[in-house]
Protein backbone atom coordinates (compact mmCIF):
# COMPACT_ATOMS: atom_id res chain seq x y z
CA UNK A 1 121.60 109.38 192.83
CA UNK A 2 122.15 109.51 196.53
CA UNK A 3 120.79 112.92 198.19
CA UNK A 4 121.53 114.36 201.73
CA UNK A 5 119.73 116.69 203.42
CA UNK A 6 121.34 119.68 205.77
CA UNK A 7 119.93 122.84 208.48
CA UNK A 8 120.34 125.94 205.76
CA UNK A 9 123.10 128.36 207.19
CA UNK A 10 122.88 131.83 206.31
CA UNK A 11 125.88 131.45 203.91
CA UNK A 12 123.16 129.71 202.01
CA UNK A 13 121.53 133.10 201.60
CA UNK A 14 122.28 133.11 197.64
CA UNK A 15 121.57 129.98 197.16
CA UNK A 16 118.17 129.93 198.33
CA UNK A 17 117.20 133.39 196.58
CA UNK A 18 118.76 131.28 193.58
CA UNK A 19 116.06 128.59 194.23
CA UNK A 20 113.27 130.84 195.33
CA UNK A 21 113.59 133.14 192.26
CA UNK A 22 113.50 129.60 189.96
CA UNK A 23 110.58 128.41 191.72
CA UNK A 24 108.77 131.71 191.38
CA UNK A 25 109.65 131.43 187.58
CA UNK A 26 108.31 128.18 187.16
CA UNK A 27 104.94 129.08 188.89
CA UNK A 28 104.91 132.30 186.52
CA UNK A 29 105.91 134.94 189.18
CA UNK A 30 109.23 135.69 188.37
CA UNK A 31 108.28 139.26 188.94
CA UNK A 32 106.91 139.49 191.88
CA UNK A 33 109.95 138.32 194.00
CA UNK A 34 111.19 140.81 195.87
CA UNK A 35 113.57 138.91 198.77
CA UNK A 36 117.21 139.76 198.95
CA UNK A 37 120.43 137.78 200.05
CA UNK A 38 120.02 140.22 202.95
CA UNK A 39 115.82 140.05 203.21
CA UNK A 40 116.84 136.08 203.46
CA UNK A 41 119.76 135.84 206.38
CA UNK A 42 117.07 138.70 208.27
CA UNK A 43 113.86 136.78 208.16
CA UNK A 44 115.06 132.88 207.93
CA UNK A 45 118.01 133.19 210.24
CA UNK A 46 118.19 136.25 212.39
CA UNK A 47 116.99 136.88 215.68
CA UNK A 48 113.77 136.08 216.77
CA UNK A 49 113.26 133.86 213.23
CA UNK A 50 110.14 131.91 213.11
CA UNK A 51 111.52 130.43 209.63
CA UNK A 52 113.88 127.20 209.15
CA UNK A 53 115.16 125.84 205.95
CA UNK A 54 117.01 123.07 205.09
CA UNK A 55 119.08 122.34 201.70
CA UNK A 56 119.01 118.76 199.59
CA UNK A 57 122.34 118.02 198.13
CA UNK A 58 123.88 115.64 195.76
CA UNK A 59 127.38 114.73 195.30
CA UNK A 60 127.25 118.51 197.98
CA UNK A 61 125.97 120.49 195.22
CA UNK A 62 122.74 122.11 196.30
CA UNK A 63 119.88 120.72 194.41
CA UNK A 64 116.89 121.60 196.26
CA UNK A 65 115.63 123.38 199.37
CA UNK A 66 112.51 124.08 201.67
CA UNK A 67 111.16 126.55 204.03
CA UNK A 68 109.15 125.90 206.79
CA UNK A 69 107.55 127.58 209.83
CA UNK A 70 105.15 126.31 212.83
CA UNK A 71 101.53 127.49 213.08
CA UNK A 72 98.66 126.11 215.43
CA UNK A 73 95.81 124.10 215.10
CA UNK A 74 92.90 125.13 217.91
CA UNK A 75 90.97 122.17 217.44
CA UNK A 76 93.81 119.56 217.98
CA UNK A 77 95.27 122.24 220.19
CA UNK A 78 99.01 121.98 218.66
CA UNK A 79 101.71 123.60 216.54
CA UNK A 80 101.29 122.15 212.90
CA UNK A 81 104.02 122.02 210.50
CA UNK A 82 103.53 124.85 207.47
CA UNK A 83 105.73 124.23 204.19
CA UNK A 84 106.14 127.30 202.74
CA UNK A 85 108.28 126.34 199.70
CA UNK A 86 109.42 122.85 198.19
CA UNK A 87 111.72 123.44 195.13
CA UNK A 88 114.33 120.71 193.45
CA UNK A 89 115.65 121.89 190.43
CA UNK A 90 114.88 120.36 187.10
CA UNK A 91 118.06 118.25 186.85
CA UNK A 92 116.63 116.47 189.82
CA UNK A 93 113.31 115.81 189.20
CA UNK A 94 112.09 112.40 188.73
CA UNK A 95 114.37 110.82 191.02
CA UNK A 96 112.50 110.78 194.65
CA UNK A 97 114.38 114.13 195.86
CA UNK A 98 110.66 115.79 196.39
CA UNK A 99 109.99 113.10 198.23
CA UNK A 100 113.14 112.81 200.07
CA UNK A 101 112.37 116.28 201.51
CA UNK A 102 109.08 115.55 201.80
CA UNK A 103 110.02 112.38 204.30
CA UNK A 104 112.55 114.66 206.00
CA UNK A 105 110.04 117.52 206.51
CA UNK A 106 107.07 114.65 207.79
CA UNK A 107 109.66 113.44 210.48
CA UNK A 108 110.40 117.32 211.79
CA UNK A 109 106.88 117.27 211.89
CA UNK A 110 106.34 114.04 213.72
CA UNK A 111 109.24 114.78 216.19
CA UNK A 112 108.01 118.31 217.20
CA UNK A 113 104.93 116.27 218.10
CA UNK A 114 102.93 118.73 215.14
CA UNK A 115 99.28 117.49 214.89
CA UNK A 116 99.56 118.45 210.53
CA UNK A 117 101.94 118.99 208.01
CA UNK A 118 100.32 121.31 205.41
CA UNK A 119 101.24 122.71 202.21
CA UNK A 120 99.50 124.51 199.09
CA UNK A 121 100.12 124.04 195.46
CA UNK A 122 98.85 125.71 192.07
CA UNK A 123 95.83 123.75 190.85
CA UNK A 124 97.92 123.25 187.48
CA UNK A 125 100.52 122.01 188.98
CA UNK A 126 99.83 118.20 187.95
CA UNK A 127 103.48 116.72 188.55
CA UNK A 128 103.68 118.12 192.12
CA UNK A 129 99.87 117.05 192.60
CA UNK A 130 100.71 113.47 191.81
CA UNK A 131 103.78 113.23 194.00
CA UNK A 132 101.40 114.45 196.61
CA UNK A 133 98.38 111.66 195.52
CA UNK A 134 100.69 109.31 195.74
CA UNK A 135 102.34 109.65 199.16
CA UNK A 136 98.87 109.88 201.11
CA UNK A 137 98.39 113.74 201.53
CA UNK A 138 94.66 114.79 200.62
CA UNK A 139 93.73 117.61 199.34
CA UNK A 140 91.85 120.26 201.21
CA UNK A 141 88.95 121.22 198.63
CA UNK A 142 86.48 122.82 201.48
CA UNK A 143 88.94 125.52 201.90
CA UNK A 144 89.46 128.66 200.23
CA UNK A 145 92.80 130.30 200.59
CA UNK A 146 92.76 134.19 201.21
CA UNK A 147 95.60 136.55 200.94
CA UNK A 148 95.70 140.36 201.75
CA UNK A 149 99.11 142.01 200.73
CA UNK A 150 100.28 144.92 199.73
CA UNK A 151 98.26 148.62 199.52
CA UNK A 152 95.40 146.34 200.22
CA UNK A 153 97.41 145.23 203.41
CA UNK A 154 98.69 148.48 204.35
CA UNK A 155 95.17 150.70 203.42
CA UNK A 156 93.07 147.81 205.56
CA UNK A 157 95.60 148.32 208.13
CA UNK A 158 94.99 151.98 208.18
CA UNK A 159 91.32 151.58 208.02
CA UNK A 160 89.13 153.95 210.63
């Protein structure tokens, strides 16, 4: 099944909340979503956006998307490329499309000159984990993910 890959556009506002509110169902979170069509076109493409997305079609039906933003690596002293979110829908699975993006994603990364593409995934995750195995990525076991969020956020922030 031949895919294509296209620069979201914020008329693809709904569609990504569509595929952001799927993925957050599969990973068990369906409740904690709290973006908007509006909280979308703001933070992914309004001014001063750090965010870019791009949508995977086939036969231009959307059928997947990613977000992505830069960050920087001190020691290699470059921007590195940060996936956010991966998500192809379940009709699509199976047939390369998370790969596909993955490929596309790898090349944004190689022609910004990024010194890492990055990414993190659910430990149960096993079908994502594989597709990952399998295209070279290596896990980064040494590291512990932290998160602050919330009244935790907002209280630290406050902090004396």
């Amino acid at each position: 099944m031949p895919f294509t890959i296209r620069p979201a556009t914020s008329d693809d506002a709904a569609t990504i909340l569509g595929f952001i509110t799927e993925l957050a169902v599969f990973e068990k979170a369906g409740h904690e979503v709290e973006a908007t069509e509006e909280t979308i076109r703001a933070s992914i493409f309004g001014e001063g956006s750090v965010t870019h997305a791009v949508i995977l079609e086939s036969d231009a039906k959307p059928a997947g998307f990613a977000v992505w933003f830069y960050n920087y690596s001190t020691w290699q002293a470059k921007n590195g490329l940060y996936l956010e979110d991966l998500y192809v829908s379940p009709d699509h699975r199976g047939s390369g499309a998370g790969k596909l993006l993955l490929k596309h994603l790898a090349q944004v990364a190689v022609e910004k000159g990024c010194g890492r593409f990055e990414w993190s995934v659910l430990d149960w995750n096993e079908p994502a984990i594989r597709v990952y195995d399998s295209i070279g990525a290596e896990p980064q076991t040494e590291w512990i993910r932290y998160r602050m969020s919330g009244e935790a956020l907002a209280d630290f922030a406050r902090a004396e």
